[in-house]
JSON list of C-alpha atoms in Angstrom, two decimals:
[
{"chain": "M", "resi": 15, "resn": "MET", "atom": "CA", "xyz": [0.00, 0.00, 0.00]},
{"chain": "M", "resi": 16, "resn": "HIS", "atom": "CA", "xyz": [1.32, 3.43, -0.93]},
{"chain": "M", "resi": 17, "resn": "VAL", "atom": "CA", "xyz": [1.85, 5.99, 1.83]},
{"chain": "M", "resi": 18, "resn": "PRO", "atom": "CA", "xyz": [-0.79, 8.48, 0.59]},
{"chain": "M", "resi": 19, "resn": "VAL", "atom": "CA", "xyz": [-3.37, 5.68, 0.40]},
{"chain": "M", "resi": 20, "resn": "ALA", "atom": "CA", "xyz": [-2.50, 4.54, 3.94]},
{"chain": "M", "resi": 21, "resn": "PHE", "atom": "CA", "xyz": [-2.82, 8.08, 5.30]},
{"chain": "M", "resi": 22, "resn": "ASN", "atom": "CA", "xyz": [-6.17, 8.55, 3.54]},
{"chain": "M", "resi": 23, "resn": "LYS", "atom": "CA", "xyz": [-7.44, 5.31, 5.10]},
{"chain": "M", "resi": 24, "resn": "LEU", "atom": "CA", "xyz": [-6.22, 6.39, 8.53]},
{"chain": "M", "resi": 25, "resn": "ILE", "atom": "CA", "xyz": [-7.84, 9.82, 8.20]},
{"chain": "M", "resi": 26, "resn": "ALA", "atom": "CA", "xyz": [-11.13, 8.19, 7.17]},
{"chain": "M", "resi": 27, "resn": "ARG", "atom": "CA", "xyz": [-11.02, 5.94, 10.26]},
{"chain": "M", "resi": 28, "resn": "LEU", "atom": "CA", "xyz": [-10.42, 8.94, 12.55]},
{"chain": "M", "resi": 29, "resn": "GLN", "atom": "CA", "xyz": [-13.53, 10.87, 11.49]},
{"chain": "M", "resi": 30, "resn": "PRO", "atom": "CA", "xyz": [-16.38, 11.09, 14.00]},
{"chain": "M", "resi": 31, "resn": "THR", "atom": "CA", "xyz": [-19.36, 9.02, 12.93]},
{"chain": "M", "resi": 32, "resn": "ASN", "atom": "CA", "xyz": [-22.68, 10.55, 11.87]},
{"chain": "M", "resi": 33, "resn": "VAL", "atom": "CA", "xyz": [-24.29, 8.87, 14.88]},
{"chain": "M", "resi": 34, "resn": "GLY", "atom": "CA", "xyz": [-21.69, 10.46, 17.16]},
{"chain": "M", "resi": 35, "resn": "VAL", "atom": "CA", "xyz": [-22.31, 13.90, 15.69]},
{"chain": "M", "resi": 36, "resn": "ILE", "atom": "CA", "xyz": [-26.08, 13.51, 16.09]},
{"chain": "M", "resi": 37, "resn": "LYS", "atom": "CA", "xyz": [-25.65, 12.40, 19.71]},
{"chain": "M", "resi": 38, "resn": "ALA", "atom": "CA", "xyz": [-23.32, 15.31, 20.44]},
{"chain": "M", "resi": 39, "resn": "LYS", "atom": "CA", "xyz": [-25.84, 17.79, 19.04]},
{"chain": "M", "resi": 40, "resn": "ALA", "atom": "CA", "xyz": [-28.63, 16.22, 21.11]},
{"chain": "M", "resi": 41, "resn": "HIS", "atom": "CA", "xyz": [-26.50, 16.40, 24.27]},
{"chain": "M", "resi": 42, "resn": "ALA", "atom": "CA", "xyz": [-25.65, 20.03, 23.56]},
{"chain": "M", "resi": 43, "resn": "GLN", "atom": "CA", "xyz": [-29.34, 20.84, 23.03]},
{"chain": "M", "resi": 44, "resn": "SER", "atom": "CA", "xyz": [-30.32, 19.29, 26.37]},
{"chain": "M", "resi": 45, "resn": "ILE", "atom": "CA", "xyz": [-27.53, 21.18, 28.15]},
{"chain": "M", "resi": 46, "resn": "LYS", "atom": "CA", "xyz": [-28.54, 24.46, 26.52]},
{"chain": "M", "resi": 47, "resn": "ALA", "atom": "CA", "xyz": [-32.19, 23.89, 27.47]},
{"chain": "M", "resi": 48, "resn": "ARG", "atom": "CA", "xyz": [-31.25, 23.25, 31.09]},
{"chain": "M", "resi": 49, "resn": "LEU", "atom": "CA", "xyz": [-28.99, 26.31, 31.31]},
{"chain": "M", "resi": 50, "resn": "GLN", "atom": "CA", "xyz": [-31.66, 28.45, 29.65]},
{"chain": "M", "resi": 51, "resn": "ASN", "atom": "CA", "xyz": [-34.21, 27.26, 32.20]},
{"chain": "M", "resi": 52, "resn": "SER", "atom": "CA", "xyz": [-31.92, 27.63, 35.23]},
{"chain": "M", "resi": 53, "resn": "PHE", "atom": "CA", "xyz": [-29.73, 30.61, 34.37]},
{"chain": "M", "resi": 54, "resn": "LYS", "atom": "CA", "xyz": [-31.34, 32.32, 31.34]},
{"chain": "M", "resi": 55, "resn": "LEU", "atom": "CA", "xyz": [-28.53, 31.33, 28.97]},
{"chain": "M", "resi": 56, "resn": "LYS", "atom": "CA", "xyz": [-27.53, 34.35, 26.85]},
{"chain": "M", "resi": 57, "resn": "ASN", "atom": "CA", "xyz": [-25.57, 32.56, 24.15]},
{"chain": "M", "resi": 58, "resn": "HIS", "atom": "CA", "xyz": [-23.58, 29.44, 23.42]},
{"chain": "M", "resi": 59, "resn": "ILE", "atom": "CA", "xyz": [-20.48, 28.96, 21.32]},
{"chain": "M", "resi": 60, "resn": "PHE", "atom": "CA", "xyz": [-19.08, 25.65, 20.15]},
{"chain": "M", "resi": 61, "resn": "MET", "atom": "CA", "xyz": [-15.31, 25.65, 20.56]},
{"chain": "M", "resi": 62, "resn": "GLY", "atom": "CA", "xyz": [-12.48, 23.21, 20.33]},
{"chain": "M", "resi": 63, "resn": "SER", "atom": "CA", "xyz": [-11.87, 20.32, 18.00]},
{"chain": "M", "resi": 64, "resn": "THR", "atom": "CA", "xyz": [-15.51, 19.60, 17.19]},
{"chain": "M", "resi": 65, "resn": "ALA", "atom": "CA", "xyz": [-16.10, 23.18, 16.04]},
{"chain": "M", "resi": 66, "resn": "ARG", "atom": "CA", "xyz": [-12.88, 23.17, 14.00]},
{"chain": "M", "resi": 67, "resn": "GLN", "atom": "CA", "xyz": [-13.41, 19.71, 12.43]},
{"chain": "M", "resi": 68, "resn": "THR", "atom": "CA", "xyz": [-10.27, 18.34, 14.08]},
{"chain": "M", "resi": 69, "resn": "ALA", "atom": "CA", "xyz": [-12.09, 15.93, 16.40]},
{"chain": "M", "resi": 70, "resn": "ILE", "atom": "CA", "xyz": [-11.17, 12.26, 16.24]},
{"chain": "M", "resi": 71, "resn": "LYS", "atom": "CA", "xyz": [-13.50, 9.35, 16.86]},
{"chain": "M", "resi": 72, "resn": "GLY", "atom": "CA", "xyz": [-13.29, 7.87, 20.32]},
{"chain": "M", "resi": 73, "resn": "TYR", "atom": "CA", "xyz": [-11.17, 10.62, 21.91]},
{"chain": "M", "resi": 74, "resn": "SER", "atom": "CA", "xyz": [-12.54, 14.08, 21.28]},
{"chain": "M", "resi": 75, "resn": "ASP", "atom": "CA", "xyz": [-15.21, 15.76, 23.34]},
{"chain": "M", "resi": 76, "resn": "VAL", "atom": "CA", "xyz": [-17.58, 18.61, 22.57]},
{"chain": "M", "resi": 77, "resn": "ASP", "atom": "CA", "xyz": [-16.59, 21.97, 24.04]},
{"chain": "M", "resi": 78, "resn": "LEU", "atom": "CA", "xyz": [-19.44, 24.37, 24.70]},
{"chain": "M", "resi": 79, "resn": "LEU", "atom": "CA", "xyz": [-18.97, 27.93, 25.99]},
{"chain": "M", "resi": 80, "resn": "ALA", "atom": "CA", "xyz": [-22.17, 28.73, 27.88]},
{"chain": "M", "resi": 81, "resn": "VAL", "atom": "CA", "xyz": [-22.59, 32.49, 28.18]},
{"chain": "M", "resi": 82, "resn": "LEU", "atom": "CA", "xyz": [-24.69, 33.26, 31.24]},
{"chain": "M", "resi": 83, "resn": "PRO", "atom": "CA", "xyz": [-26.01, 36.65, 32.37]},
{"chain": "M", "resi": 84, "resn": "ARG", "atom": "CA", "xyz": [-23.95, 38.73, 34.79]},
{"chain": "M", "resi": 85, "resn": "ASP", "atom": "CA", "xyz": [-26.73, 38.26, 37.33]},
{"chain": "M", "resi": 86, "resn": "ALA", "atom": "CA", "xyz": [-25.45, 34.70, 37.76]},
{"chain": "M", "resi": 87, "resn": "LEU", "atom": "CA", "xyz": [-22.33, 36.25, 39.35]},
{"chain": "M", "resi": 88, "resn": "LYS", "atom": "CA", "xyz": [-23.99, 38.69, 41.72]},
{"chain": "M", "resi": 89, "resn": "TRP", "atom": "CA", "xyz": [-23.86, 38.21, 45.47]},
{"chain": "M", "resi": 90, "resn": "GLY", "atom": "CA", "xyz": [-24.93, 41.27, 47.40]},
{"chain": "M", "resi": 91, "resn": "ASN", "atom": "CA", "xyz": [-22.92, 44.20, 46.10]},
{"chain": "M", "resi": 92, "resn": "GLY", "atom": "CA", "xyz": [-20.18, 42.04, 44.65]},
{"chain": "M", "resi": 93, "resn": "TRP", "atom": "CA", "xyz": [-19.45, 38.97, 42.60]},
{"chain": "M", "resi": 94, "resn": "ILE", "atom": "CA", "xyz": [-19.14, 35.37, 43.64]},
{"chain": "M", "resi": 95, "resn": "SER", "atom": "CA", "xyz": [-15.81, 33.68, 43.02]},
{"chain": "M", "resi": 96, "resn": "SER", "atom": "CA", "xyz": [-15.32, 31.74, 39.82]},
{"chain": "M", "resi": 97, "resn": "ASP", "atom": "CA", "xyz": [-15.14, 28.58, 41.95]},
{"chain": "M", "resi": 98, "resn": "THR", "atom": "CA", "xyz": [-18.65, 29.26, 43.25]},
{"chain": "M", "resi": 99, "resn": "PHE", "atom": "CA", "xyz": [-19.81, 30.14, 39.74]},
{"chain": "M", "resi": 100, "resn": "ILE", "atom": "CA", "xyz": [-18.61, 26.87, 38.24]},
{"chain": "M", "resi": 101, "resn": "ARG", "atom": "CA", "xyz": [-19.85, 24.90, 41.26]},
{"chain": "M", "resi": 102, "resn": "ASN", "atom": "CA", "xyz": [-23.34, 26.40, 40.82]},
{"chain": "M", "resi": 103, "resn": "VAL", "atom": "CA", "xyz": [-23.36, 25.37, 37.15]},
{"chain": "M", "resi": 104, "resn": "ARG", "atom": "CA", "xyz": [-21.99, 21.90, 38.01]},
{"chain": "M", "resi": 105, "resn": "ASN", "atom": "CA", "xyz": [-24.61, 21.34, 40.71]},
{"chain": "M", "resi": 106, "resn": "ASP", "atom": "CA", "xyz": [-27.42, 22.45, 38.40]},
{"chain": "M", "resi": 107, "resn": "LEU", "atom": "CA", "xyz": [-26.29, 20.19, 35.56]},
{"chain": "M", "resi": 108, "resn": "ASP", "atom": "CA", "xyz": [-25.78, 17.32, 38.02]},
{"chain": "M", "resi": 109, "resn": "ASN", "atom": "CA", "xyz": [-29.40, 17.73, 39.17]},
{"chain": "M", "resi": 110, "resn": "ARG", "atom": "CA", "xyz": [-30.57, 17.54, 35.55]},
{"chain": "M", "resi": 111, "resn": "PHE", "atom": "CA", "xyz": [-28.28, 14.69, 34.45]},
{"chain": "M", "resi": 112, "resn": "HIS", "atom": "CA", "xyz": [-28.30, 12.78, 37.73]},
{"chain": "M", "resi": 113, "resn": "ALA", "atom": "CA", "xyz": [-27.79, 9.38, 36.05]},
{"chain": "M", "resi": 114, "resn": "THR", "atom": "CA", "xyz": [-24.66, 10.65, 34.29]},
{"chain": "M", "resi": 115, "resn": "GLU", "atom": "CA", "xyz": [-21.27, 11.51, 35.77]},
{"chain": "M", "resi": 116, "resn": "VAL", "atom": "CA", "xyz": [-20.99, 15.30, 36.07]},
{"chain": "M", "resi": 117, "resn": "ARG", "atom": "CA", "xyz": [-17.71, 16.64, 37.41]},
{"chain": "M", "resi": 118, "resn": "ARG", "atom": "CA", "xyz": [-15.58, 19.74, 37.42]},
{"chain": "M", "resi": 119, "resn": "ASP", "atom": "CA", "xyz": [-12.37, 19.84, 35.42]},
{"chain": "M", "resi": 120, "resn": "LYS", "atom": "CA", "xyz": [-10.57, 23.09, 36.23]},
{"chain": "M", "resi": 121, "resn": "GLN", "atom": "CA", "xyz": [-12.37, 25.56, 33.90]},
{"chain": "M", "resi": 122, "resn": "ALA", "atom": "CA", "xyz": [-15.22, 23.33, 32.73]},
{"chain": "M", "resi": 123, "resn": "VAL", "atom": "CA", "xyz": [-18.03, 21.10, 33.87]},
{"chain": "M", "resi": 124, "resn": "VAL", "atom": "CA", "xyz": [-17.61, 17.71, 32.21]},
{"chain": "M", "resi": 125, "resn": "ILE", "atom": "CA", "xyz": [-20.72, 15.66, 31.53]},
{"chain": "M", "resi": 126, "resn": "ASN", "atom": "CA", "xyz": [-19.76, 12.10, 30.62]},
{"chain": "M", "resi": 127, "resn": "PHE", "atom": "CA", "xyz": [-22.69, 11.02, 28.47]},
{"chain": "M", "resi": 128, "resn": "GLY", "atom": "CA", "xyz": [-22.64, 7.47, 27.19]},
{"chain": "M", "resi": 129, "resn": "GLY", "atom": "CA", "xyz": [-20.60, 6.23, 30.14]},
{"chain": "M", "resi": 130, "resn": "GLY", "atom": "CA", "xyz": [-17.81, 8.64, 29.21]},
{"chain": "M", "resi": 131, "resn": "ALA", "atom": "CA", "xyz": [-17.81, 7.81, 25.50]},
{"chain": "M", "resi": 132, "resn": "GLU", "atom": "CA", "xyz": [-19.66, 11.03, 24.61]},
{"chain": "M", "resi": 133, "resn": "PRO", "atom": "CA", "xyz": [-18.29, 13.76, 26.91]},
{"chain": "M", "resi": 134, "resn": "VAL", "atom": "CA", "xyz": [-19.33, 17.39, 26.74]},
{"chain": "M", "resi": 135, "resn": "ASP", "atom": "CA", "xyz": [-17.22, 20.09, 28.40]},
{"chain": "M", "resi": 136, "resn": "VAL", "atom": "CA", "xyz": [-19.35, 23.06, 29.43]},
{"chain": "M", "resi": 137, "resn": "VAL", "atom": "CA", "xyz": [-17.30, 26.19, 30.08]},
{"chain": "M", "resi": 138, "resn": "PRO", "atom": "CA", "xyz": [-19.49, 28.73, 31.91]},
{"chain": "M", "resi": 139, "resn": "ALA", "atom": "CA", "xyz": [-18.79, 32.32, 30.95]},
{"chain": "M", "resi": 140, "resn": "VAL", "atom": "CA", "xyz": [-20.07, 35.87, 31.18]},
{"chain": "M", "resi": 141, "resn": "PHE", "atom": "CA", "xyz": [-19.64, 38.67, 28.67]},
{"chain": "M", "resi": 142, "resn": "HIS", "atom": "CA", "xyz": [-16.85, 41.06, 29.69]},
{"chain": "M", "resi": 143, "resn": "GLU", "atom": "CA", "xyz": [-16.27, 43.59, 26.91]},
{"chain": "M", "resi": 144, "resn": "PHE", "atom": "CA", "xyz": [-15.74, 44.10, 23.20]},
{"chain": "M", "resi": 145, "resn": "LYS", "atom": "CA", "xyz": [-12.18, 44.36, 21.97]},
{"chain": "M", "resi": 146, "resn": "THR", "atom": "CA", "xyz": [-12.24, 47.76, 20.32]},
{"chain": "M", "resi": 147, "resn": "ALA", "atom": "CA", "xyz": [-9.87, 46.95, 17.45]},
{"chain": "M", "resi": 148, "resn": "HIS", "atom": "CA", "xyz": [-11.97, 44.13, 16.00]},
{"chain": "M", "resi": 149, "resn": "LYS", "atom": "CA", "xyz": [-15.27, 44.40, 17.90]},
{"chain": "M", "resi": 150, "resn": "VAL", "atom": "CA", "xyz": [-15.04, 40.77, 19.05]},
{"chain": "M", "resi": 151, "resn": "PRO", "atom": "CA", "xyz": [-16.58, 39.78, 22.37]},
{"chain": "M", "resi": 152, "resn": "VAL", "atom": "CA", "xyz": [-14.35, 38.96, 25.31]},
{"chain": "M", "resi": 153, "resn": "PHE", "atom": "CA", "xyz": [-15.71, 36.59, 27.94]},
{"chain": "M", "resi": 154, "resn": "LEU", "atom": "CA", "xyz": [-14.66, 35.81, 31.49]},
{"chain": "M", "resi": 155, "resn": "ILE", "atom": "CA", "xyz": [-14.34, 32.14, 32.40]},
{"chain": "M", "resi": 156, "resn": "PRO", "atom": "CA", "xyz": [-13.17, 30.48, 35.62]},
{"chain": "M", "resi": 157, "resn": "ASN", "atom": "CA", "xyz": [-9.38, 30.17, 35.73]},
{"chain": "M", "resi": 158, "resn": "GLY", "atom": "CA", "xyz": [-9.42, 27.10, 37.98]},
{"chain": "M", "resi": 159, "resn": "ASP", "atom": "CA", "xyz": [-8.06, 28.94, 41.02]},
{"chain": "M", "resi": 160, "resn": "GLY", "atom": "CA", "xyz": [-11.01, 31.10, 42.06]},
{"chain": "M", "resi": 161, "resn": "GLY", "atom": "CA", "xyz": [-10.20, 33.95, 39.68]},
{"chain": "M", "resi": 162, "resn": "TRP", "atom": "CA", "xyz": [-11.16, 34.84, 36.16]},
{"chain": "M", "resi": 163, "resn": "LEU", "atom": "CA", "xyz": [-9.57, 34.40, 32.76]},
{"chain": "M", "resi": 164, "resn": "GLU", "atom": "CA", "xyz": [-10.38, 36.33, 29.60]},
{"chain": "M", "resi": 165, "resn": "THR", "atom": "CA", "xyz": [-11.15, 34.30, 26.49]},
{"chain": "M", "resi": 166, "resn": "VAL", "atom": "CA", "xyz": [-11.87, 35.45, 22.95]},
{"chain": "M", "resi": 167, "resn": "PRO", "atom": "CA", "xyz": [-13.18, 32.42, 21.05]},
{"chain": "M", "resi": 168, "resn": "ALA", "atom": "CA", "xyz": [-14.07, 34.41, 17.91]},
{"chain": "M", "resi": 169, "resn": "ALA", "atom": "CA", "xyz": [-10.47, 35.62, 17.49]},
{"chain": "M", "resi": 170, "resn": "HIS", "atom": "CA", "xyz": [-9.09, 32.14, 18.08]},
{"chain": "M", "resi": 171, "resn": "ASN", "atom": "CA", "xyz": [-11.55, 30.54, 15.67]},
{"chain": "M", "resi": 172, "resn": "ASN", "atom": "CA", "xyz": [-10.76, 33.19, 13.01]},
{"chain": "M", "resi": 173, "resn": "TYR", "atom": "CA", "xyz": [-7.03, 32.55, 13.44]},
{"chain": "M", "resi": 174, "resn": "ILE", "atom": "CA", "xyz": [-7.47, 28.78, 13.04]},
{"chain": "M", "resi": 175, "resn": "LYS", "atom": "CA", "xyz": [-9.86, 29.22, 10.11]},
{"chain": "M", "resi": 176, "resn": "ALA", "atom": "CA", "xyz": [-7.32, 31.40, 8.27]},
{"chain": "M", "resi": 177, "resn": "ALA", "atom": "CA", "xyz": [-4.57, 28.84, 8.92]},
{"chain": "M", "resi": 178, "resn": "MET", "atom": "CA", "xyz": [-6.83, 26.06, 7.62]},
{"chain": "M", "resi": 179, "resn": "GLU", "atom": "CA", "xyz": [-7.53, 28.04, 4.45]},
{"chain": "M", "resi": 180, "resn": "ARG", "atom": "CA", "xyz": [-3.82, 28.76, 3.90]},
{"chain": "M", "resi": 181, "resn": "SER", "atom": "CA", "xyz": [-3.09, 25.03, 4.19]},
{"chain": "M", "resi": 182, "resn": "GLY", "atom": "CA", "xyz": [-5.67, 24.14, 1.58]},
{"chain": "M", "resi": 183, "resn": "GLY", "atom": "CA", "xyz": [-7.56, 22.06, 4.15]},
{"chain": "M", "resi": 184, "resn": "LYS", "atom": "CA", "xyz": [-4.54, 19.95, 5.10]},
{"chain": "M", "resi": 185, "resn": "LEU", "atom": "CA", "xyz": [-4.06, 21.43, 8.57]},
{"chain": "M", "resi": 186, "resn": "ALA", "atom": "CA", "xyz": [-7.22, 19.83, 10.01]},
{"chain": "M", "resi": 187, "resn": "ARG", "atom": "CA", "xyz": [-6.18, 16.35, 8.84]},
{"chain": "M", "resi": 188, "resn": "THR", "atom": "CA", "xyz": [-2.62, 16.88, 10.08]},
{"chain": "M", "resi": 189, "resn": "ILE", "atom": "CA", "xyz": [-3.99, 17.83, 13.50]},
{"chain": "M", "resi": 190, "resn": "GLN", "atom": "CA", "xyz": [-6.14, 14.69, 13.52]},
{"chain": "M", "resi": 191, "resn": "ILE", "atom": "CA", "xyz": [-3.15, 12.49, 12.69]},
{"chain": "M", "resi": 192, "resn": "LEU", "atom": "CA", "xyz": [-1.09, 14.14, 15.45]},
{"chain": "M", "resi": 193, "resn": "LYS", "atom": "CA", "xyz": [-3.92, 13.64, 17.96]},
{"chain": "M", "resi": 194, "resn": "HIS", "atom": "CA", "xyz": [-4.18, 10.00, 16.92]},
{"chain": "M", "resi": 195, "resn": "TRP", "atom": "CA", "xyz": [-0.42, 9.55, 17.31]},
{"chain": "M", "resi": 196, "resn": "ARG", "atom": "CA", "xyz": [-0.54, 11.16, 20.78]},
{"chain": "M", "resi": 197, "resn": "ASN", "atom": "CA", "xyz": [-3.38, 8.85, 21.84]},
{"chain": "M", "resi": 198, "resn": "CYS", "atom": "CA", "xyz": [-1.55, 5.75, 20.57]},
{"chain": "M", "resi": 199, "resn": "ARG", "atom": "CA", "xyz": [1.52, 6.47, 22.68]},
{"chain": "M", "resi": 200, "resn": "THR", "atom": "CA", "xyz": [1.98, 5.59, 26.31]},
{"chain": "M", "resi": 201, "resn": "PRO", "atom": "CA", "xyz": [2.62, 8.73, 28.36]}
]
C-alpha cells in the first residue's frame, strides 16, 4: 500500500461518525435547554476540535462555551468567586443529568454522556467587553483557582480558520493524525 493511500485510510477511520455527531448535538441541546431554564442562557459557542473539524472518533469531546447573564455572578454588592460560579453550574447540571457523571475539570463542567464515551465540556462564561480593534466579544471564564480568565473564542476561531484556508484544508487532517499519534503512545 502506498503511503498516501495509507494516510487517507487512517484519516477516514479517525472521522467522528454521523451517529456520534447527532448524539453530540442532542446532548448540547439538552444542556442548553437546562442552562436556559436555570440561568437564562444568553448565548452558546461551540469551541475546540468539534467546532474546528479536528475531532477524532473515540477521543474528542464537545466543548461548549455557555454564556450566562452577569446576574449569575452577583452576590450582594459584589461577585461570587469563579469557583462558586462553576460549582453552581456543576450542581445544576448534576441535578438535571443525575444518572450521568458530572464533574468539574478546572475551567469546565464535564458531563460524561454514554458512560464517558460522549463527553461534553461546558465552560461557563459571562460577557466582559468588546475588543475595540476588531469588535469581538471577550468573555470571562473560571481560571481554575477562584479567579477569572479572559477568552476570545471568535479571534481564536478566526485565526485557526485562516490557517486552515492557507493550508488548503490539510491542517485539520494533520492535526487529527497528530492527535491519533498522541493517543496511541503511552505517556
